[in-house]
């Protein structure tokens, strides 16, 4: 059977493929917002579920139906945060948990423990947070507001994590050394934070 395909005008509507990158960031911001948030279009996956699990362990109330309803946590609970195999979850939650304050143990599976986190941990330690171990990682204390410098050429997730942590720490100035890797992912973080009313000022 032969098929003939002719040119024609395209029209109609399609649903965009849900973005896991946006989902992580929106869920984290929702968990620390000043009121409940409804989030539609999130497709559960191993990585997204890891972030949801960490937020729930810290005290956020999360209900899932045809959409997610997140009631923000009022006081962060000390917890074991299982990041699964998600590097995004680990890097974001390391910074966010440090800014929220408390005692946490970060665990995970697969090759997550092989991912480098040294530059981010060094920043957190310089801000008054105690960390022990390379993986699992034990953390105690609270990140203070201030000016922090970090290498941007290792992972943009470090910068995104610090950005997400900034409102909880009372504001941060993040100075990026070297080049900024995967800048578009940092742009996503800033975009999501603006949805939640956070003012991010960017300079050279």
XYZ file of N, CA, C and O in Angstrom:
816
model
N 0.862 -1.198 0.000
C 0.000 0.000 0.000
C 0.890 1.237 0.000
O 1.798 1.364 0.815
N 0.640 2.156 -0.890
C 1.390 3.401 -0.959
C 0.590 4.523 -0.319
O -0.627 4.604 -0.485
N 1.282 5.374 0.403
C 0.644 6.525 1.039
C 1.123 7.792 0.360
O 2.305 7.932 0.039
N 0.224 8.704 0.146
C 0.567 9.996 -0.451
C 0.413 11.064 0.626
O -0.647 11.210 1.235
N 1.481 11.778 0.873
C 1.464 12.845 1.871
C 1.568 14.174 1.152
O 2.510 14.418 0.408
N 0.589 15.019 1.353
C 0.567 16.318 0.707
C 0.730 17.426 1.737
O 0.385 17.255 2.905
N 1.246 18.543 1.276
C 1.423 19.682 2.162
C 0.070 20.246 2.568
O -0.878 20.287 1.782
N -0.014 20.697 3.815
C -1.245 21.319 4.300
C -0.894 22.227 5.477
O 0.171 22.098 6.085
N -1.777 23.137 5.774
C -1.563 24.040 6.908
C -1.816 23.287 8.209
O -2.830 22.584 8.347
N -0.899 23.449 9.151
C -1.060 22.822 10.461
C -1.900 23.718 11.361
O -1.742 24.945 11.349
N -2.766 23.131 12.132
C -3.564 23.916 13.067
C -3.992 23.014 14.215
O -3.853 21.785 14.149
N -4.515 23.619 15.259
C -4.963 22.856 16.414
C -4.142 23.183 17.646
O -3.317 24.105 17.651
N -4.354 22.419 18.700
C -3.660 22.633 19.968
C -3.030 21.325 20.427
O -3.604 20.247 20.246
N -1.863 21.446 21.024
C -1.195 20.285 21.608
C -0.755 20.658 23.024
O -0.502 21.835 23.314
N -0.681 19.682 23.883
C -0.169 19.902 25.235
C 1.348 19.802 25.217
O 1.901 18.848 24.672
N 2.011 20.787 25.794
C 3.472 20.751 25.873
C 3.897 19.619 26.805
O 3.202 19.286 27.767
N 5.022 19.027 26.505
C 5.557 17.984 27.373
C 5.903 18.611 28.722
O 6.604 19.631 28.778
N 5.408 18.067 29.831
C 5.701 18.649 31.142
C 7.202 18.692 31.407
O 7.936 17.766 31.046
N 7.641 19.767 32.034
C 9.053 19.965 32.308
C 9.402 19.527 33.727
O 8.894 20.087 34.705
N 10.268 18.538 33.833
C 10.743 18.096 35.148
C 11.536 19.205 35.832
O 11.480 19.361 37.047
N 12.262 19.989 35.027
C 13.066 21.079 35.591
C 12.175 22.117 36.275
O 12.493 22.603 37.368
N 11.065 22.461 35.635
C 10.129 23.392 36.268
C 9.451 22.745 37.474
O 9.211 23.400 38.488
N 9.114 21.469 37.357
C 8.388 20.790 38.435
C 9.173 20.832 39.744
O 8.616 21.169 40.799
N 10.465 20.463 39.706
C 11.280 20.506 40.926
C 11.170 21.870 41.596
O 10.916 21.981 42.807
N 11.383 22.899 40.825
C 11.473 24.252 41.370
C 10.129 24.757 41.877
O 10.049 25.385 42.937
N 9.057 24.468 41.124
C 7.730 24.909 41.547
C 7.309 24.201 42.834
O 6.740 24.824 43.744
N 7.579 22.927 42.937
C 7.208 22.188 44.148
C 7.968 22.701 45.361
O 7.393 22.858 46.448
N 9.255 22.997 45.201
C 10.044 23.520 46.320
C 9.529 24.887 46.749
O 9.328 25.159 47.942
N 9.290 25.765 45.777
C 8.763 27.087 46.128
C 7.398 26.976 46.789
O 7.093 27.724 47.730
N 6.573 26.047 46.332
C 5.251 25.861 46.927
C 5.349 25.443 48.387
O 4.547 25.876 49.225
N 6.324 24.601 48.693
C 6.468 24.085 50.057
C 6.908 25.156 51.042
O 6.746 24.991 52.250
N 7.458 26.269 50.535
C 7.924 27.336 51.420
C 7.194 28.651 51.153
O 7.628 29.709 51.606
N 6.068 28.575 50.436
C 5.283 29.773 50.139
C 4.506 30.211 51.384
O 4.534 29.555 52.423
N 3.802 31.335 51.255
C 3.048 31.855 52.406
C 1.604 31.368 52.437
O 0.849 31.749 53.322
N 1.224 30.527 51.466
C -0.128 29.976 51.447
C -0.147 28.744 50.542
O 0.796 28.526 49.775
N -1.205 27.930 50.613
C -1.259 26.711 49.796
C -1.195 27.015 48.302
O -1.632 28.060 47.844
N -0.639 26.073 47.561
C -0.476 26.215 46.122
C -1.029 24.983 45.418
O -0.804 23.861 45.873
N -1.765 25.197 44.328
C -2.214 24.110 43.476
C -1.317 24.061 42.242
O -1.095 25.086 41.598
N -0.806 22.885 41.942
C 0.109 22.725 40.818
C -0.460 21.691 39.862
O -0.671 20.538 40.245
N -0.701 22.103 38.633
C -1.238 21.199 37.625
C -0.151 20.830 36.620
O 0.804 21.567 36.412
N -0.307 19.676 35.997
C 0.570 19.291 34.901
C 1.861 18.607 35.296
O 2.702 18.349 34.438
N 2.035 18.315 36.573
C 3.244 17.618 37.000
C 3.081 16.122 36.736
O 2.113 15.512 37.191
N 4.007 15.560 35.992
C 3.987 14.120 35.736
C 4.933 13.446 36.724
O 6.138 13.712 36.713
N 4.415 12.602 37.618
C 5.293 11.955 38.592
C 6.381 11.130 37.906
O 6.155 10.480 36.889
N 7.564 11.201 38.455
C 8.706 10.418 37.983
C 9.576 10.133 39.190
O 9.329 10.664 40.286
N 10.589 9.314 39.012
C 11.468 9.017 40.133
C 12.081 10.269 40.724
O 12.130 10.438 41.954
N 12.539 11.181 39.869
C 13.186 12.404 40.351
C 12.187 13.335 41.033
O 12.463 13.872 42.112
N 11.036 13.539 40.406
C 10.027 14.418 40.999
C 9.519 13.833 42.316
O 9.320 14.555 43.306
N 9.316 12.529 42.361
C 8.866 11.890 43.600
C 9.889 12.036 44.712
O 9.531 12.141 45.896
N 11.177 12.057 44.351
C 12.219 12.256 45.358
C 12.093 13.641 45.981
O 12.194 13.798 47.210
N 11.875 14.648 45.156
C 11.700 15.995 45.684
C 10.456 16.082 46.552
O 10.474 16.666 47.641
N 9.345 15.497 46.089
C 8.114 15.486 46.890
C 8.338 14.801 48.235
O 7.876 15.284 49.283
N 9.076 13.686 48.225
C 9.338 12.963 49.464
C 10.158 13.774 50.440
O 9.901 13.762 51.657
N 11.157 14.486 49.934
C 11.987 15.326 50.806
C 11.171 16.455 51.426
O 11.297 16.751 52.624
N 10.337 17.094 50.627
C 9.517 18.192 51.137
C 8.521 17.694 52.184
O 8.292 18.357 53.203
N 7.939 16.524 51.929
C 7.004 15.942 52.902
C 7.730 15.591 54.197
O 7.207 15.805 55.300
N 8.951 15.070 54.081
C 9.723 14.712 55.272
C 10.050 15.939 56.112
O 10.140 15.861 57.341
N 10.193 17.085 55.462
C 10.488 18.318 56.186
C 9.236 18.946 56.792
O 9.341 19.884 57.592
N 8.058 18.451 56.410
C 6.840 18.932 57.049
C 5.793 19.525 56.134
O 4.741 19.968 56.605
N 6.029 19.542 54.823
C 4.998 20.048 53.902
C 3.899 19.004 53.748
O 4.176 17.808 53.683
N 2.666 19.459 53.688
C 1.528 18.549 53.480
C 1.192 18.557 51.993
O 0.853 19.598 51.429
N 1.283 17.391 51.367
C 1.107 17.300 49.921
C -0.010 16.321 49.603
O 0.020 15.174 50.041
N -1.010 16.804 48.863
C -2.111 15.947 48.430
C -2.066 15.829 46.914
O -1.888 16.821 46.209
N -2.255 14.617 46.431
C -2.182 14.381 44.993
C -3.485 13.798 44.485
O -3.980 12.798 44.995
N -4.064 14.453 43.481
C -5.223 13.935 42.773
C -4.988 14.194 41.298
O -3.971 13.788 40.743
N -5.907 14.938 40.660
C -5.642 15.351 39.283
C -4.656 16.510 39.244
O -4.198 16.925 38.180
N -4.339 17.050 40.417
C -3.298 18.064 40.566
C -2.704 17.928 41.966
O -3.235 17.203 42.814
N -1.593 18.582 42.178
C -0.966 18.581 43.495
C -1.440 19.799 44.276
O -1.509 20.910 43.741
N -1.745 19.591 45.546
C -2.041 20.690 46.457
C -0.987 20.639 47.557
O -0.868 19.633 48.269
N -0.211 21.715 47.668
C 0.879 21.750 48.633
C 0.572 22.782 49.700
O 0.412 23.980 49.396
N 0.445 22.320 50.935
C 0.333 23.222 52.074
C 1.733 23.424 52.640
O 2.388 22.455 53.038
N 2.214 24.659 52.646
C 3.609 24.892 53.028
C 3.889 24.516 54.473
O 3.012 24.578 55.332
N 5.128 24.111 54.717
C 5.526 23.774 56.074
C 5.713 25.052 56.874
O 6.159 26.073 56.361
N 5.342 25.006 58.140
C 5.469 26.176 59.007
C 6.816 26.172 59.722
O 7.448 27.219 59.889
N 7.225 25.007 60.152
C 8.532 24.869 60.792
C 9.170 23.598 60.234
O 8.564 22.522 60.291
N 10.366 23.718 59.715
C 11.027 22.553 59.130
C 11.323 21.506 60.201
O 11.763 21.830 61.303
N 11.049 20.252 59.858
C 11.329 19.147 60.766
C 12.703 18.556 60.461
O 13.113 18.461 59.303
N 13.420 18.175 61.515
C 14.643 17.403 61.301
C 14.249 16.099 60.621
O 13.269 15.468 60.998
N 15.020 15.681 59.618
C 14.564 14.536 58.826
C 15.701 13.881 58.067
O 16.769 14.469 57.875
N 15.426 12.643 57.656
C 16.267 11.962 56.668
C 15.650 12.257 55.311
O 14.460 12.004 55.089
N 16.442 12.818 54.405
C 15.943 13.211 53.095
C 16.513 12.267 52.047
O 17.696 12.333 51.710
N 15.649 11.386 51.546
C 16.046 10.414 50.531
C 15.867 11.045 49.156
O 14.743 11.276 48.713
N 16.965 11.308 48.486
C 16.940 12.003 47.194
C 16.877 11.051 46.011
O 16.994 11.482 44.848
N 16.682 9.762 46.289
C 16.596 8.785 45.211
C 17.864 8.798 44.379
O 18.974 8.687 44.914
N 17.716 8.950 43.083
C 18.875 9.066 42.193
C 18.909 10.439 41.521
O 19.540 10.613 40.474
N 18.247 11.406 42.145
C 18.082 12.721 41.538
C 19.145 13.710 42.008
O 19.125 14.159 43.165
N 20.026 14.090 41.104
C 21.025 15.098 41.415
C 20.393 16.453 41.680
O 20.833 17.194 42.563
N 19.351 16.786 40.924
C 18.662 18.060 41.146
C 18.087 18.120 42.550
O 18.238 19.121 43.257
N 17.420 17.047 42.957
C 16.838 17.010 44.296
C 17.912 17.207 45.352
O 17.755 18.013 46.277
N 19.018 16.493 45.231
C 20.078 16.571 46.235
C 20.649 17.980 46.326
O 20.737 18.560 47.415
N 21.049 18.544 45.183
C 21.693 19.866 45.209
C 20.721 20.954 45.673
O 21.085 21.834 46.453
N 19.471 20.898 45.208
C 18.498 21.908 45.625
C 18.188 21.791 47.116
O 18.160 22.785 47.835
N 17.961 20.559 47.571
C 17.550 20.368 48.960
C 18.696 20.579 49.945
O 18.455 20.969 51.089
N 19.925 20.338 49.525
C 21.066 20.659 50.399
C 21.029 22.141 50.781
O 21.139 22.504 51.954
N 20.854 22.991 49.777
C 20.848 24.432 50.036
C 19.584 24.863 50.761
O 19.638 25.644 51.729
N 18.430 24.349 50.328
C 17.152 24.754 50.922
C 17.069 24.314 52.386
O 16.655 25.083 53.258
N 17.471 23.079 52.663
C 17.431 22.594 54.042
C 18.399 23.377 54.922
O 18.109 23.663 56.092
N 19.548 23.739 54.372
C 20.512 24.531 55.141
C 19.909 25.878 55.512
O 20.079 26.369 56.635
N 19.184 26.498 54.583
C 18.573 27.797 54.852
C 17.379 27.681 55.797
O 17.099 28.591 56.577
N 16.669 26.544 55.731
C 15.530 26.324 56.631
C 16.003 26.072 58.059
O 15.326 26.417 59.023
N 17.177 25.464 58.186
C 17.753 25.185 59.496
C 17.277 23.875 60.089
O 16.161 23.415 59.815
N 18.163 23.229 60.843
C 17.823 21.961 61.483
C 18.919 20.943 61.308
O 20.073 21.286 61.028
N 18.549 19.677 61.482
C 19.486 18.570 61.316
C 18.923 17.609 60.272
O 17.784 17.170 60.386
N 19.740 17.279 59.284
C 19.275 16.449 58.175
C 20.351 15.450 57.767
O 21.542 15.722 57.887
N 19.876 14.316 57.278
C 20.750 13.339 56.654
C 20.258 13.125 55.229
O 19.077 12.831 55.015
N 21.152 13.305 54.279
C 20.816 13.157 52.867
C 21.301 11.802 52.372
O 22.485 11.486 52.474
N 20.376 11.024 51.840
C 20.705 9.707 51.316
C 20.200 9.602 49.880
O 19.557 10.515 49.358
N 20.458 8.471 49.256
C 19.988 8.254 47.896
C 20.485 6.929 47.381
O 21.098 6.148 48.113
N 20.231 6.669 46.113
C 20.609 5.394 45.529
C 21.352 5.569 44.222
O 21.672 6.679 43.797
N 21.604 4.448 43.583
C 22.305 4.467 42.305
C 23.677 5.106 42.440
O 24.408 4.843 43.396
N 24.000 5.978 41.517
C 25.297 6.643 41.507
C 25.218 8.068 42.049
O 26.120 8.875 41.812
N 24.154 8.357 42.795
C 23.994 9.714 43.307
C 25.179 10.127 44.175
O 25.622 11.275 44.129
N 25.707 9.192 44.942
C 26.827 9.500 45.814
C 28.105 9.836 45.074
O 29.048 10.380 45.669
N 28.151 9.544 43.778
C 29.339 9.862 42.977
C 29.302 11.288 42.434
O 30.306 11.763 41.898
N 28.162 11.947 42.559
C 28.045 13.306 42.022
C 28.817 14.273 42.910
O 28.710 14.223 44.146
N 29.589 15.190 42.324
C 30.365 16.134 43.137
C 29.476 17.193 43.794
O 28.605 17.773 43.144
N 29.694 17.415 45.074
C 28.948 18.426 45.815
C 29.856 19.347 46.626
O 29.360 20.219 47.347
N 31.158 19.134 46.500
C 32.115 19.878 47.313
C 31.959 21.383 47.271
O 31.925 22.031 48.337
N 31.852 22.009 46.078
C 31.731 23.469 46.044
C 30.505 23.993 46.786
O 30.579 25.020 47.473
N 29.387 23.288 46.677
C 28.171 23.730 47.368
C 28.318 23.552 48.872
O 27.966 24.445 49.656
N 28.848 22.411 49.291
C 29.023 22.172 50.724
C 29.977 23.195 51.333
O 29.780 23.650 52.467
N 31.001 23.588 50.585
C 31.952 24.577 51.087
C 31.258 25.921 51.332
O 31.531 26.604 52.329
N 30.357 26.296 50.422
C 29.611 27.541 50.608
C 28.727 27.455 51.844
O 28.678 28.381 52.660
N 28.011 26.338 51.987
C 27.122 26.182 53.137
C 27.912 26.220 54.449
O 27.480 26.829 55.429
N 29.068 25.582 54.453
C 29.896 25.583 55.660
C 30.405 26.981 55.988
O 30.496 27.366 57.158
N 30.718 27.757 54.957
C 31.181 29.124 55.202
C 30.074 29.999 55.770
O 30.342 31.054 56.350
N 28.831 29.556 55.592
C 27.687 30.299 56.117
C 27.187 29.790 57.451
O 26.080 30.153 57.873
N 27.970 28.943 58.117
C 27.627 28.506 59.465
C 26.980 27.150 59.583
O 26.530 26.757 60.658
N 26.934 26.389 58.484
C 26.319 25.061 58.505
C 27.406 24.003 58.675
O 28.453 24.074 58.033
N 27.169 23.033 59.537
C 28.108 21.929 59.718
C 27.695 20.765 58.814
O 26.523 20.401 58.768
N 28.643 20.195 58.104
C 28.362 19.006 57.299
C 29.396 17.937 57.605
O 30.549 18.246 57.905
N 28.960 16.680 57.527
C 29.863 15.545 57.745
C 29.578 14.485 56.689
O 28.425 14.178 56.403
N 30.655 13.933 56.141
C 30.522 12.849 55.179
C 30.357 13.369 53.765
O 29.930 14.497 53.538
N 30.722 12.501 52.827
C 30.526 12.830 51.421
C 29.228 12.234 50.892
O 28.583 12.805 50.036
N 28.838 11.067 51.418
C 27.545 10.469 51.110
C 27.398 9.155 51.880
O 28.263 8.295 51.747
N 26.342 9.052 52.692
C 25.343 10.059 53.025
C 25.983 11.327 53.621
O 27.087 11.293 54.143
N 25.242 12.414 53.545
C 25.714 13.701 54.053
C 24.875 14.092 55.256
O 23.641 14.110 55.192
N 25.534 14.383 56.365
C 24.854 14.854 57.567
C 25.022 16.368 57.666
O 26.128 16.889 57.476
N 23.952 17.056 57.980
C 23.971 18.511 58.029
C 23.317 19.002 59.309
O 22.313 18.445 59.764
N 23.887 20.074 59.870
C 23.339 20.669 61.085
C 23.582 22.167 61.042
O 24.665 22.617 60.648
N 22.582 22.943 61.471
C 22.751 24.386 61.543
C 21.840 25.111 60.577
O 20.927 24.528 59.980
N 22.119 26.397 60.423
C 21.296 27.213 59.534
C 22.162 28.199 58.771
O 23.032 28.861 59.344
N 21.917 28.301 57.483
C 22.675 29.195 56.624
C 22.304 30.644 56.921
O 21.126 31.003 56.985
N 23.308 31.475 57.100
C 23.061 32.883 57.395
C 23.034 33.706 56.113
O 23.600 33.319 55.085
N 22.362 34.845 56.179
C 22.344 35.768 55.063
C 23.751 36.314 54.841
O 24.524 36.470 55.783
N 24.095 36.580 53.587
C 25.425 37.112 53.327
C 25.795 37.046 51.866
O 24.954 36.802 50.994
N 27.076 37.246 51.615
C 27.627 37.206 50.263
C 28.434 35.922 50.119
O 29.312 35.632 50.935
N 28.134 35.146 49.084
C 28.807 33.862 48.890
C 29.322 33.755 47.464
O 28.656 34.180 46.520
N 30.481 33.162 47.335
C 31.117 32.985 46.027
C 31.195 31.505 45.718
O 31.566 30.697 46.585
N 30.851 31.135 44.476
C 30.862 29.718 44.100
C 31.260 29.578 42.636
O 30.954 30.450 41.804
N 31.936 28.500 42.346
C 32.350 28.200 40.974
C 31.121 27.793 40.164
O 30.406 26.867 40.528
N 30.893 28.493 39.062
C 29.725 28.190 38.241
C 29.984 27.177 37.152
O 29.062 26.828 36.402
N 31.227 26.672 37.064
C 31.577 25.780 35.950
C 31.393 24.306 36.273
O 31.599 23.459 35.408
N 31.021 23.983 37.524
C 30.849 22.577 37.905
C 29.412 22.129 37.650
O 29.169 21.130 36.977
N 28.452 22.869 38.197
C 27.035 22.531 37.999
C 26.181 23.760 38.274
O 26.345 24.414 39.312
N 25.274 24.059 37.353
C 24.343 25.167 37.577
C 23.379 24.853 38.722
O 22.750 25.761 39.278
N 23.257 23.563 39.082
C 22.363 23.183 40.180
C 22.812 23.787 41.503
O 21.985 24.049 42.378
N 24.105 24.028 41.668
C 24.580 24.689 42.882
C 23.994 26.099 42.981
O 23.525 26.520 44.040
N 24.039 26.821 41.869
C 23.542 28.194 41.867
C 22.027 28.203 42.042
O 21.474 29.002 42.813
N 21.333 27.292 41.360
C 19.874 27.215 41.519
C 19.496 26.885 42.960
O 18.536 27.445 43.501
N 20.232 25.969 43.575
C 19.960 25.624 44.970
C 20.101 26.834 45.884
O 19.258 27.086 46.751
N 21.164 27.606 45.697
C 21.379 28.797 46.528
C 20.306 29.853 46.264
O 19.862 30.537 47.193
N 19.891 29.985 45.006
C 18.809 30.922 44.704
C 17.519 30.524 45.426
O 16.849 31.363 46.029
N 17.174 29.236 45.364
C 15.965 28.762 46.032
C 16.060 28.934 47.552
O 15.052 29.138 48.231
N 17.269 28.858 48.074
C 17.482 28.991 49.518
C 17.467 30.442 49.977
O 17.223 30.729 51.157
N 17.734 31.376 49.063
C 17.951 32.773 49.438
C 16.817 33.394 50.262
O 17.089 34.035 51.292
N 15.541 33.236 49.877
C 14.478 33.852 50.687
C 14.424 33.301 52.110
O 14.110 34.023 53.054
N 14.732 32.010 52.266
C 14.689 31.384 53.591
C 15.833 31.867 54.474
O 15.730 31.870 55.699
N 16.929 32.275 53.851
C 18.100 32.737 54.590
C 18.055 34.236 54.853
O 18.983 34.783 55.457
N 17.005 34.896 54.388
C 16.923 36.333 54.576
C 17.598 37.123 53.479
O 17.840 38.318 53.623
N 17.915 36.443 52.381
C 18.548 37.108 51.244
C 20.005 36.732 51.105
O 20.733 36.647 52.095
N 20.426 36.442 49.886
C 21.824 36.105 49.606
C 22.307 36.906 48.407
O 21.536 37.243 47.518
N 23.591 37.194 48.399
C 24.254 37.687 47.199
C 25.180 36.574 46.728
O 26.067 36.145 47.475
N 24.959 36.093 45.530
C 25.707 34.958 44.996
C 26.648 35.467 43.914
O 26.199 35.992 42.891
N 27.925 35.326 44.148
C 28.929 35.743 43.175
C 29.487 34.502 42.487
O 29.937 33.574 43.161
N 29.439 34.495 41.181
C 29.806 33.307 40.420
C 31.210 33.454 39.863
O 31.509 34.385 39.119
N 32.063 32.505 40.245
C 33.418 32.454 39.710
C 33.428 31.664 38.409
O 32.608 30.792 38.199
N 34.392 31.959 37.552
C 34.550 31.242 36.297
C 33.273 31.420 35.467
O 32.491 32.326 35.706
N 33.028 30.534 34.531
C 31.840 30.661 33.681
C 30.654 29.971 34.329
O 30.820 29.096 35.192
N 29.471 30.378 33.925
C 28.245 29.774 34.442
C 27.800 28.683 33.483
O 27.416 28.948 32.344
N 27.833 27.443 33.952
C 27.444 26.293 33.144
C 25.920 26.185 33.096
O 25.243 26.407 34.095
N 25.388 25.850 31.924
C 23.938 25.618 31.769
C 23.125 26.790 32.309
O 22.229 26.619 33.140
N 23.412 27.966 31.799
C 22.769 29.190 32.285
C 21.253 29.145 32.157
O 20.536 29.721 32.975
N 20.733 28.447 31.139
C 19.283 28.412 30.947
C 18.553 27.789 32.131
O 17.408 28.149 32.426
N 19.198 26.847 32.819
C 18.563 26.241 33.991
C 18.480 27.234 35.146
O 17.524 27.208 35.936
N 19.468 28.094 35.257
C 19.413 29.155 36.267
C 18.296 30.128 35.914
O 17.575 30.615 36.796
N 18.121 30.394 34.617
C 17.023 31.265 34.180
C 15.671 30.677 34.565
O 14.744 31.407 34.928
N 15.541 29.351 34.461
C 14.299 28.685 34.872
C 14.054 28.922 36.356
O 12.927 29.225 36.786
N 15.091 28.779 37.165
C 14.961 28.994 38.611
C 14.483 30.409 38.904
O 13.555 30.614 39.706
N 15.089 31.389 38.270
C 14.704 32.782 38.486
C 13.259 33.006 38.036
O 12.481 33.698 38.708
N 12.872 32.403 36.905
C 11.516 32.529 36.387
C 10.496 31.992 37.383
O 9.475 32.632 37.668
N 10.776 30.811 37.940
C 9.850 30.209 38.901
C 9.772 31.049 40.176
O 8.685 31.283 40.722
N 10.913 31.529 40.654
C 10.908 32.331 41.874
C 10.090 33.603 41.686
O 9.387 34.039 42.608
N 10.147 34.188 40.500
C 9.350 35.381 40.228
C 7.855 35.074 40.263
O 7.050 35.915 40.655
N 7.476 33.841 39.851
C 6.072 33.434 39.951
C 5.583 33.511 41.399
O 4.399 33.742 41.651
N 6.501 33.297 42.337
C 6.152 33.270 43.756
C 6.471 34.597 44.451
O 6.479 34.669 45.674
N 6.736 35.632 43.655
C 6.912 36.958 44.210
C 8.294 37.282 44.736
O 8.476 38.279 45.442
N 9.290 36.462 44.391
C 10.657 36.713 44.861
C 11.387 37.593 43.841
O 11.398 37.300 42.643
N 11.990 38.658 44.324
C 12.712 39.589 43.461
C 14.169 39.144 43.350
O 14.897 39.144 44.341
N 14.564 38.742 42.169
C 15.946 38.337 41.918
C 16.596 39.380 41.016
O 16.146 39.603 39.894
N 17.615 40.033 41.513
C 18.310 41.054 40.739
C 19.599 40.435 40.181
O 20.396 39.888 40.926
N 19.770 40.571 38.884
C 20.924 39.964 38.235
C 21.805 41.045 37.637
O 21.323 41.935 36.932
N 23.092 40.990 37.908
C 24.051 41.938 37.350
C 25.183 41.157 36.704
O 25.232 39.924 36.752
N 26.101 41.867 36.091
C 27.268 41.206 35.498
C 28.215 40.702 36.578
O 29.128 39.986 36.286
